CSV table of C-alpha atoms in Angstrom, one decimal:
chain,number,residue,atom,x,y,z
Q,1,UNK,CA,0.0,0.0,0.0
Q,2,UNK,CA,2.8,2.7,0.9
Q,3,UNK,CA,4.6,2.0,-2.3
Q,4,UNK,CA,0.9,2.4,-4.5
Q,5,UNK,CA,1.0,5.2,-2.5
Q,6,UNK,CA,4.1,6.5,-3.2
Q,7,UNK,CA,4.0,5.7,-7.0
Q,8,UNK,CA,0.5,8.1,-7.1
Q,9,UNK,CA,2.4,10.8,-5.6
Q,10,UNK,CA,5.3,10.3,-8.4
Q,11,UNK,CA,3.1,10.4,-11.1
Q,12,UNK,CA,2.5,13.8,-13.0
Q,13,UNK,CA,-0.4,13.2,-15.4
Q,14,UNK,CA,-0.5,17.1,-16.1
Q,15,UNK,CA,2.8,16.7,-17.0
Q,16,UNK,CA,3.2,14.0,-19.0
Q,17,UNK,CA,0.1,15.0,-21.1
Q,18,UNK,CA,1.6,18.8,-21.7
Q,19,UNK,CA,5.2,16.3,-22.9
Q,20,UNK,CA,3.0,14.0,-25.2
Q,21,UNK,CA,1.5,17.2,-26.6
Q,22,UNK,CA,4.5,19.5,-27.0
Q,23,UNK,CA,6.0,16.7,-28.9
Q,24,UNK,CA,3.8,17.2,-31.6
Q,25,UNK,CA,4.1,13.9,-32.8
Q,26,UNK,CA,1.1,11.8,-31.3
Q,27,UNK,CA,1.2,8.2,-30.8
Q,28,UNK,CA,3.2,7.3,-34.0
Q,29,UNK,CA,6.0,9.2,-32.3
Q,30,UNK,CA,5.5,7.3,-29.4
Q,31,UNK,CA,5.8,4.1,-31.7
Q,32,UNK,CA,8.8,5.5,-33.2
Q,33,UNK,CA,10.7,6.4,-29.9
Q,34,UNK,CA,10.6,2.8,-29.0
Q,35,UNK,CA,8.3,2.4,-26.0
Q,36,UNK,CA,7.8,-0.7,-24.9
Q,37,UNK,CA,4.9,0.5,-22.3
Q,38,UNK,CA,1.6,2.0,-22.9
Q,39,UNK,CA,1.8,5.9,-21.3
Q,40,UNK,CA,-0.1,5.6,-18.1
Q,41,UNK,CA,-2.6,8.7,-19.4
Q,42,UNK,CA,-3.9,6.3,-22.1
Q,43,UNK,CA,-5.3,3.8,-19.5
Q,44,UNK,CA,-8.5,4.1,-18.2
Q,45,UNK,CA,-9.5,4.5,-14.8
Q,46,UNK,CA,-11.7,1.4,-13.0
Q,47,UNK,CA,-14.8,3.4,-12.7
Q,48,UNK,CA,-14.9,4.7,-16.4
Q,49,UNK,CA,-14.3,1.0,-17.7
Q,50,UNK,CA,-17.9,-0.7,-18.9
Q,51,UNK,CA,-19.6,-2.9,-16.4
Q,52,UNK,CA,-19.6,-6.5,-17.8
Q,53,UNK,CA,-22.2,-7.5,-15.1
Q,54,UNK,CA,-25.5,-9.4,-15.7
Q,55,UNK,CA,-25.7,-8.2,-19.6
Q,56,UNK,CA,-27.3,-11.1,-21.9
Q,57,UNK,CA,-25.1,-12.1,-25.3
Q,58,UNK,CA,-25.7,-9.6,-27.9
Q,59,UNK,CA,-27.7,-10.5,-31.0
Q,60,UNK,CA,-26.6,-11.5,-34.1
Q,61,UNK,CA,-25.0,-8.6,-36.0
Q,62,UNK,CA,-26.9,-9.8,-39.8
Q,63,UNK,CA,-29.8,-8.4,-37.8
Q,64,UNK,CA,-28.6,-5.3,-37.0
Q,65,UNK,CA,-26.9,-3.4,-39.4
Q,66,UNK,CA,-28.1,-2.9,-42.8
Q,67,UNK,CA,-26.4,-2.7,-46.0
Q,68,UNK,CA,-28.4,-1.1,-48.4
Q,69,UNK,CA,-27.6,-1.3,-52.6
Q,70,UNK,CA,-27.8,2.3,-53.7
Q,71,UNK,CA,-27.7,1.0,-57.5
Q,72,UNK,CA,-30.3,2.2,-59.4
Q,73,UNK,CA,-31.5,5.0,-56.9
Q,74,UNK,CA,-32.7,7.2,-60.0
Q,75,UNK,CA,-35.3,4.4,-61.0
Q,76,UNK,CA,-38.0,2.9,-59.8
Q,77,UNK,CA,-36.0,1.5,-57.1
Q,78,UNK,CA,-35.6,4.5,-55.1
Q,79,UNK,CA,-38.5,4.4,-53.5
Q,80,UNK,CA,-37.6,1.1,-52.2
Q,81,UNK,CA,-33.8,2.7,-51.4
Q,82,UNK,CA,-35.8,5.7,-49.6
Q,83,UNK,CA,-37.9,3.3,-47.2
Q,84,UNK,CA,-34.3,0.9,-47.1
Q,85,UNK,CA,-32.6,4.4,-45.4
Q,86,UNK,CA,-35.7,5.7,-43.2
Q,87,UNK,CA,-36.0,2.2,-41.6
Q,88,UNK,CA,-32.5,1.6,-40.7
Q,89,UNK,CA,-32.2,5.5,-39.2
Q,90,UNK,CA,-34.9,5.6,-37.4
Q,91,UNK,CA,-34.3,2.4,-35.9
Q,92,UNK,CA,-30.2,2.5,-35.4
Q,93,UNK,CA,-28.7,5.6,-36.7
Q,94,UNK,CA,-26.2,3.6,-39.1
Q,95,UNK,CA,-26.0,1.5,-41.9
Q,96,UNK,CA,-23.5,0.6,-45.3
Q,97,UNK,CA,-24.2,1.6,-48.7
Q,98,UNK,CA,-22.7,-0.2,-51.7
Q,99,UNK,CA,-22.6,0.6,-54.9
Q,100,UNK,CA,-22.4,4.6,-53.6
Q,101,UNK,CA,-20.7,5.3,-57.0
Q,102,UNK,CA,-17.2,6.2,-55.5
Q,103,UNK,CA,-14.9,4.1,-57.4
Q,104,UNK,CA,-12.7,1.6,-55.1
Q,105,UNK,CA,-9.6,3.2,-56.9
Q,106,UNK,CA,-10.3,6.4,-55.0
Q,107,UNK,CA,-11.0,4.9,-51.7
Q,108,UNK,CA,-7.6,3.2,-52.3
Q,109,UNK,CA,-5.8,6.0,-53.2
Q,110,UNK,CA,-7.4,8.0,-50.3
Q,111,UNK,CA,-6.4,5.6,-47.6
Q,112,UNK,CA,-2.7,5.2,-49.4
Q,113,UNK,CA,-2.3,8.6,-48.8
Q,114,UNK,CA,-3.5,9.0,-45.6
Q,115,UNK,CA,-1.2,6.3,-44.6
Q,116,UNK,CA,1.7,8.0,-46.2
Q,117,UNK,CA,1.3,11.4,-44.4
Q,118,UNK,CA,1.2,9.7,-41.5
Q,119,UNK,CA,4.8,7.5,-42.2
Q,120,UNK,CA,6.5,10.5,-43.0
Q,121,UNK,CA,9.7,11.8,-40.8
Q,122,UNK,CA,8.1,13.3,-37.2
Q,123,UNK,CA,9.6,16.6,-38.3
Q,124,UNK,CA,7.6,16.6,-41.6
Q,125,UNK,CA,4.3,15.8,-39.4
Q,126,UNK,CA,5.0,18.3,-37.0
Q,127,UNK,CA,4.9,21.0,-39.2
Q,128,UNK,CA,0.9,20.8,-39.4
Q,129,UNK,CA,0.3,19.8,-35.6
Q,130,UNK,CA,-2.2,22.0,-34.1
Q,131,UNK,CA,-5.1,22.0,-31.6
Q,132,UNK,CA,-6.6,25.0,-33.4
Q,133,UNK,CA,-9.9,24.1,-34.4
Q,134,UNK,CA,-10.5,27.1,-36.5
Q,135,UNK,CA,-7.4,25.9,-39.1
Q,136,UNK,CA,-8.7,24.5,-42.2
Q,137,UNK,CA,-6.1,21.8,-42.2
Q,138,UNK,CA,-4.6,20.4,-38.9
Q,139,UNK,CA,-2.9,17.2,-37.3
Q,140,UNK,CA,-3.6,16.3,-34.1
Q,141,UNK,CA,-3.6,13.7,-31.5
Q,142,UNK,CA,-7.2,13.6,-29.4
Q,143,UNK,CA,-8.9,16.9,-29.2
Q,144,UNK,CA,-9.7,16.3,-25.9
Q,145,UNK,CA,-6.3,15.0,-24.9
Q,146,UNK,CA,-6.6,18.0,-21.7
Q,147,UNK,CA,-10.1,16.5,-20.6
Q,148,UNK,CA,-10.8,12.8,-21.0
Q,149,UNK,CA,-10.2,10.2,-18.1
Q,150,UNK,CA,-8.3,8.8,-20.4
Q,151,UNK,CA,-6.3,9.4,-23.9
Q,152,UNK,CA,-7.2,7.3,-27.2
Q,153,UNK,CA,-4.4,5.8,-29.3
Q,154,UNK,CA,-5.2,7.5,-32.5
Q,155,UNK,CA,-3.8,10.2,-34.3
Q,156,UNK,CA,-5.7,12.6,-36.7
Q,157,UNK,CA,-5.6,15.1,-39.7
Q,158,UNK,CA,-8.9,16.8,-40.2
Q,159,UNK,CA,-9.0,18.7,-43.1
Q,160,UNK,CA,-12.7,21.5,-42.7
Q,161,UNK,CA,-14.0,21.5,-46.2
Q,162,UNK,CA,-15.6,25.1,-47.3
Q,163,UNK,CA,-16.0,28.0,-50.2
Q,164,UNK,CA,-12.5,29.8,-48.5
Q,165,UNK,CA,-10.0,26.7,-48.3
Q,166,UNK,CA,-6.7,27.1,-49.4
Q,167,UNK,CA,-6.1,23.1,-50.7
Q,168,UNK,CA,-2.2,24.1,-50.7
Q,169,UNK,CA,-2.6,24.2,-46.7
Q,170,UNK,CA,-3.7,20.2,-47.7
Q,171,UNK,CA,0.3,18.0,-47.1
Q,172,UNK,CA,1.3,17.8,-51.0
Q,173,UNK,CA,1.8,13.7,-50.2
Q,174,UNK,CA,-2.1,13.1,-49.6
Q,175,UNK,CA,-3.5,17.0,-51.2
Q,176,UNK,CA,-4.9,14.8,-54.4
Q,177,UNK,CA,-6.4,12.2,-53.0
Q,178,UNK,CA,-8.4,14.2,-50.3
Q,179,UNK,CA,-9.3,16.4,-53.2
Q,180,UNK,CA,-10.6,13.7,-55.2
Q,181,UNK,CA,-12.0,12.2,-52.1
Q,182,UNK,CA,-14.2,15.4,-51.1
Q,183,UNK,CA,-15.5,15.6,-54.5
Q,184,UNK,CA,-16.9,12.4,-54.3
Q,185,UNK,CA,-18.1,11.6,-50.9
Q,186,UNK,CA,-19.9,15.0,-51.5
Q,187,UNK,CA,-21.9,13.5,-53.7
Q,188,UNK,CA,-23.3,10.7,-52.2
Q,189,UNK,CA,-23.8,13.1,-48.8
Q,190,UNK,CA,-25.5,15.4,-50.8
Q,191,UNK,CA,-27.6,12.2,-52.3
Q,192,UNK,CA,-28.1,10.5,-48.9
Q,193,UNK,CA,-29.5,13.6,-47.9
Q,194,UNK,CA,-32.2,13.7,-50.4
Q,195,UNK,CA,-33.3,10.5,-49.5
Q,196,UNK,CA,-33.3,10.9,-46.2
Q,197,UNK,CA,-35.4,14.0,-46.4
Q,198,UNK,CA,-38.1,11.7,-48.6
Q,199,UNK,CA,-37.6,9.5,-46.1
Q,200,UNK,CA,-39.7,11.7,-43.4
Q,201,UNK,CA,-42.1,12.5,-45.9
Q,202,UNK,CA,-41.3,16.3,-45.4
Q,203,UNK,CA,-40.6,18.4,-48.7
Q,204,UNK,CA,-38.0,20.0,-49.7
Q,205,UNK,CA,-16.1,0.1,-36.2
Q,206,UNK,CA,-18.6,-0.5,-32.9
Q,207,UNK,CA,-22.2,0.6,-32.4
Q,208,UNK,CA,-23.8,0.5,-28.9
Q,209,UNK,CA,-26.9,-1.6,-29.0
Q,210,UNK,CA,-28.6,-1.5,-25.7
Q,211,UNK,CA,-26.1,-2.5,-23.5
Q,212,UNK,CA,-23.6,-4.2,-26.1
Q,213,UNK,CA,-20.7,-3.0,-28.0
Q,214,UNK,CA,-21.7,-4.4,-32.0
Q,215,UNK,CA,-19.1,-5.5,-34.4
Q,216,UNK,CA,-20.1,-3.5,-38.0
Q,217,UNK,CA,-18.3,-6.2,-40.5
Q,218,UNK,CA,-16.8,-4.6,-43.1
Q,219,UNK,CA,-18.4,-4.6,-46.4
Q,220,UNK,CA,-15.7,-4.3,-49.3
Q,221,UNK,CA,-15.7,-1.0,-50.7
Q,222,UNK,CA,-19.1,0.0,-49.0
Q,223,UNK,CA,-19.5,3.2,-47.3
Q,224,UNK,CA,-21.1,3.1,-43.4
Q,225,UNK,CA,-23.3,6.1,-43.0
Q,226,UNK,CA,-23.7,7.0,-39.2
Q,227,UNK,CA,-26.8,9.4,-38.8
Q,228,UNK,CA,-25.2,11.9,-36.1
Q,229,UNK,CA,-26.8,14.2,-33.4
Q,230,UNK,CA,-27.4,16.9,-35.5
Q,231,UNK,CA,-29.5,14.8,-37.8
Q,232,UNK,CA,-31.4,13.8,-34.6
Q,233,UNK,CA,-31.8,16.5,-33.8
Q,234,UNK,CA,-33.4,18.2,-36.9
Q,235,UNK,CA,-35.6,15.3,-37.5
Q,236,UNK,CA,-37.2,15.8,-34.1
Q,237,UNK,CA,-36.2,11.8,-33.4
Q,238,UNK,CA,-37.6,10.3,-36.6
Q,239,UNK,CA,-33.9,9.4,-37.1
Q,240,UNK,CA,-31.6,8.1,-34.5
Q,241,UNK,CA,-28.1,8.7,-33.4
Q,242,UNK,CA,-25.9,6.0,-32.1
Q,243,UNK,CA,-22.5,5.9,-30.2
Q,244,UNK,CA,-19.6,4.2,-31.9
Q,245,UNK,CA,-15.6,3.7,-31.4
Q,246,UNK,CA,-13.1,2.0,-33.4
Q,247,UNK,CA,-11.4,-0.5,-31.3
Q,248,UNK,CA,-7.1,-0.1,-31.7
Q,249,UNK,CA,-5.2,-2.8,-34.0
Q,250,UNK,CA,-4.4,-6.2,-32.2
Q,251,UNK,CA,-1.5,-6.1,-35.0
Q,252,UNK,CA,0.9,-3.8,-35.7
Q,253,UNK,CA,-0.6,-2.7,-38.4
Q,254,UNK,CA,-2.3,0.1,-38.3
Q,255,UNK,CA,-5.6,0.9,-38.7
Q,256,UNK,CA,-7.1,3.5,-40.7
Q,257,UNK,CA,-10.5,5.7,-40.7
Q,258,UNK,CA,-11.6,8.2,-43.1
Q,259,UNK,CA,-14.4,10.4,-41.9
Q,260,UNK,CA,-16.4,12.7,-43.2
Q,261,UNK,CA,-18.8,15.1,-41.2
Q,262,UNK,CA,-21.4,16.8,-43.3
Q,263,UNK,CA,-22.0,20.3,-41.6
Q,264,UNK,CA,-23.9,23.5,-43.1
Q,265,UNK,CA,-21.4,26.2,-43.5
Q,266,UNK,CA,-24.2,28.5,-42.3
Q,267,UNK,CA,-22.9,28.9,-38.7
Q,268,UNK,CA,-25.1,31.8,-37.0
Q,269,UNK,CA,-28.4,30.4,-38.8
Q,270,UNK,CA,-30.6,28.8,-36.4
Q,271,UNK,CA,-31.2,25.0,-36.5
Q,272,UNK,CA,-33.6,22.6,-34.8
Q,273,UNK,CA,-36.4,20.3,-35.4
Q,274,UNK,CA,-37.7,20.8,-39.3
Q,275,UNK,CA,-41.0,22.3,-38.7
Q,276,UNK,CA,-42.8,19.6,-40.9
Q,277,UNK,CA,-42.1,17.3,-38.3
Q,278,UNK,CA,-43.5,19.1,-35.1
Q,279,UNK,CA,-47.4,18.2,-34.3
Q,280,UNK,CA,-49.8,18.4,-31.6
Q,281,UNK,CA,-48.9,14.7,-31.0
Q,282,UNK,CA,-45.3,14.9,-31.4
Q,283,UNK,CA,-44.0,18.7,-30.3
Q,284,UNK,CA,-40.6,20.0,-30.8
Q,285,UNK,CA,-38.1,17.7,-28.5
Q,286,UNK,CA,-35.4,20.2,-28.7
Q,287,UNK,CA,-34.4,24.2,-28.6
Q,288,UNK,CA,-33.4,26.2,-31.7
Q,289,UNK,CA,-28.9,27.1,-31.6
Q,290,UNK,CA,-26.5,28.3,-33.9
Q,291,UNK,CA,-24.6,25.6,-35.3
Q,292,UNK,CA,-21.3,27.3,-33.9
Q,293,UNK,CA,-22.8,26.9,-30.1
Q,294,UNK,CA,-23.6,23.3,-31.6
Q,295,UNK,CA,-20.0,22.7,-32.6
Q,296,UNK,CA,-18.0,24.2,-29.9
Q,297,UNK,CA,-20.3,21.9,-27.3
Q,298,UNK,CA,-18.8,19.2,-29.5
Q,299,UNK,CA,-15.1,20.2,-29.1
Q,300,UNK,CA,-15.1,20.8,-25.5
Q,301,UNK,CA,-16.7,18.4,-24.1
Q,302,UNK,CA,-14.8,15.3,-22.9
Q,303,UNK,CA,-14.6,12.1,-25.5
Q,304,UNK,CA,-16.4,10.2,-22.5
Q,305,UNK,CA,-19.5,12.4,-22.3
Q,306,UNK,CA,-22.1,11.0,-24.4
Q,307,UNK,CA,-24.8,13.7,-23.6
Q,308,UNK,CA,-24.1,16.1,-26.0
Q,309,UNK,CA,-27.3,15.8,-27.6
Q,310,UNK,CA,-28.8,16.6,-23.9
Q,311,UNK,CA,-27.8,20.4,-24.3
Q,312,UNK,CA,-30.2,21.2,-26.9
Q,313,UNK,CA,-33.0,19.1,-25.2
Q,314,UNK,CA,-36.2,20.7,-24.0
C-alpha cells in the first residue's frame, strides 16, 4: 500500500500529457521512440471501464446493421432505397451503402495517402500539428487529450472542407487524393441527404446496442453512413443517433478511418427540429442554436461524455 502510495504521488499526469502534446508527434512518435509500455494517461480509470455484469449475449450482427444497394437510386427502385434508409435511421442511426458510386480506386488511393502522411519523418508531421480548431487543415492527436479520463491511441488530420479553403494548406503527399476524395463523398452526402429528407415525408467500427458493443463487419468498398446528433436532432427523433468507437489494431498494423462530417457552413443560422415534423402529438423535442454553439459543445466536451445531444434538449 505505501509503495501504490508513493507511486501516485510520483506520477504527473498534467505533465506527461503537456510532454506528449509538445511533442507534436502523437502516438506514432511514441511508436517511433521505442516504448515498450503504454503511457499511463492512455489507461483508463476502474470506474470509467464498462460494467460487464448481468448483460445477456448480444444479438446476431446480420440483424442489425443494414447494408443497403444504392444501385439504381434514380429508378423505380428509389423508392424502395428511400424506405431501405428511413428504416435503418430511425431504428439504429447507421448503416452501409454499396454501390455509392465512389470508385474503389479512389477509396484506395485515399487511404494510401493518408497512410503516407502519417509515415512521413516526425519533423515533416510536426509542421501541421495544431489544436486550433478554426485551421482548415490540422494534425492532431485527441482533441480532448486536456479532458478525457483517459487518452485514445489514434492520431488525426482533419481537413474543414468550405468556399475559402486554401487546398495548398492540404500536405502535397495526400492534397490529391483528399481532393478527389471530397468531390466524391460530397456527392453521395449530398444524395443520402435527399433521401433521407423523402424518407420523413417532409418536402424540400462498434455501435452501442442496448447495452452491447456491435461489431459493423466490413463490407468491401461499402461506405457506413452514421446518422449523427445533428440529424437527430433536426428530425425531431424520426432518425436516430448512435454511439460508436473504433477499437485499436491487435497487430501492428495500423488501422485507418476516413471520416467525413457533413455540416452546413451556415454557422449563425438557427437550427432545430424541421417544422414539418413538429405536431400536436409529437411537439418539438429540442431548442433552436447556432450551429457554432452546436459545434463548440462538441469540441469541448470530454470524449467520455455521451450527452451532447442533452444540451439542446427541451
Amino acid at each position: 500500500m505505501e509503495y501504490e502510495r508513493r507511486e501516485e504521488e510520483e506520477y504527473d499526469r498534467a505533465k506527461e500529457l503537456k510532454q506528449f502534446d509538445d511533442s507534436k508527434t502523437g502516438v506514432k512518435g511514441l511508436i517511433e521512440s521505442g516504448i515498450t509500455s503504454i503511457p499511463r494517461f492512455f489507461i483508463h480509470p476502474p470506474e470509467s471501464l464498462p460494467s460487464t455484469a448481468n448483460i445477456a449475449a448480444p444479438p446476431p450482427v446480420s440483424n442489425i446493421i443494414s447494408t443497403i444497394d444504392l444501385s439504381g437510386f434514380e429508378s423505380d427502385r428509389r423508392s424502395i432505397i428511400v424506405d431501405q434508409i428511413h428504416d435503418a435511421s430511425s431504428k439504429l442511426g447507421l448503416f452501409q451503402v454499396i454501390n455509392h458510386g465512389i470508385p474503389s480506386e479512389t477509396i484506395d488511393r485515399t487511404i494510401a495517402g493518408i497512410k503516407a502522411f502519417n509515415e512521413q519523418p516526425p519533423e515533416i508531421r510536426m509542421r501541421h500539428y495544431s489544436r486550433d480548431i478554426g485551421r482548415s487543415v490540422s494534425y492532431s492527436s485527441n482533441f480532448d487529450l486536456y479532458r478525457s479520463k483517459a487518452a485514445t491511441w489514434k492520431d488525426t488530420i482533419t481537413v474543414r472542407w468550405g468556399p475559402n479553403i486554401d487546398i495548398s494548406e492540404i500536405p502535397e503527399i495526400c492534397r490529391s487524393e483528399l481532393v478527389e476524395w471530397h468531390r466524391q463523398v460530397k456527392q453521395l452526402g449530398e444524395m443520402i441527404m435527399e433521401m433521407l429528407s423523402e424518407g420523413t415525408r417532409s418536402e424540400g467500427c462498434q455501435i452501442k446496442h442496448g447495452e452491447h458493443w456491435v461489431d459493423v463487419h466490413p463490407v468491401p468498398n461499402a461506405i457506413i453512413i452514421n446518422i449523427g446528433d445533428l440529424l437527430q436532432i433536426i428530425s425531431n427523433e424520426t432518425y436516430r443517433s448512435i454511439e460508436h468507437r473504433v477499437l485499436a489494431h491487435r497487430l501492428r498494423q495500423p488501422r485507418i478511418s476516413v471520416a467525413v462530417f457533413f455540416n452546413s457552413n451556415k454557422k449563425e443560422d438557427f437550427y432545430g427540429p424541421l417544422p414539418d415534423l413538429i405536431s400536436p402529438d409529437k411537439p418539438a423535442l429540442y431548442r433552436q442554436f447556432t450551429l457554432s454553439e452546436f459545434l463548440t459543445k462538441f469540441f469541448t466536451r470530454e470524449r467520455d461524455d455521451k450527452s451532447l445531444i442533452s444540451n439542446f434538449r427541451i
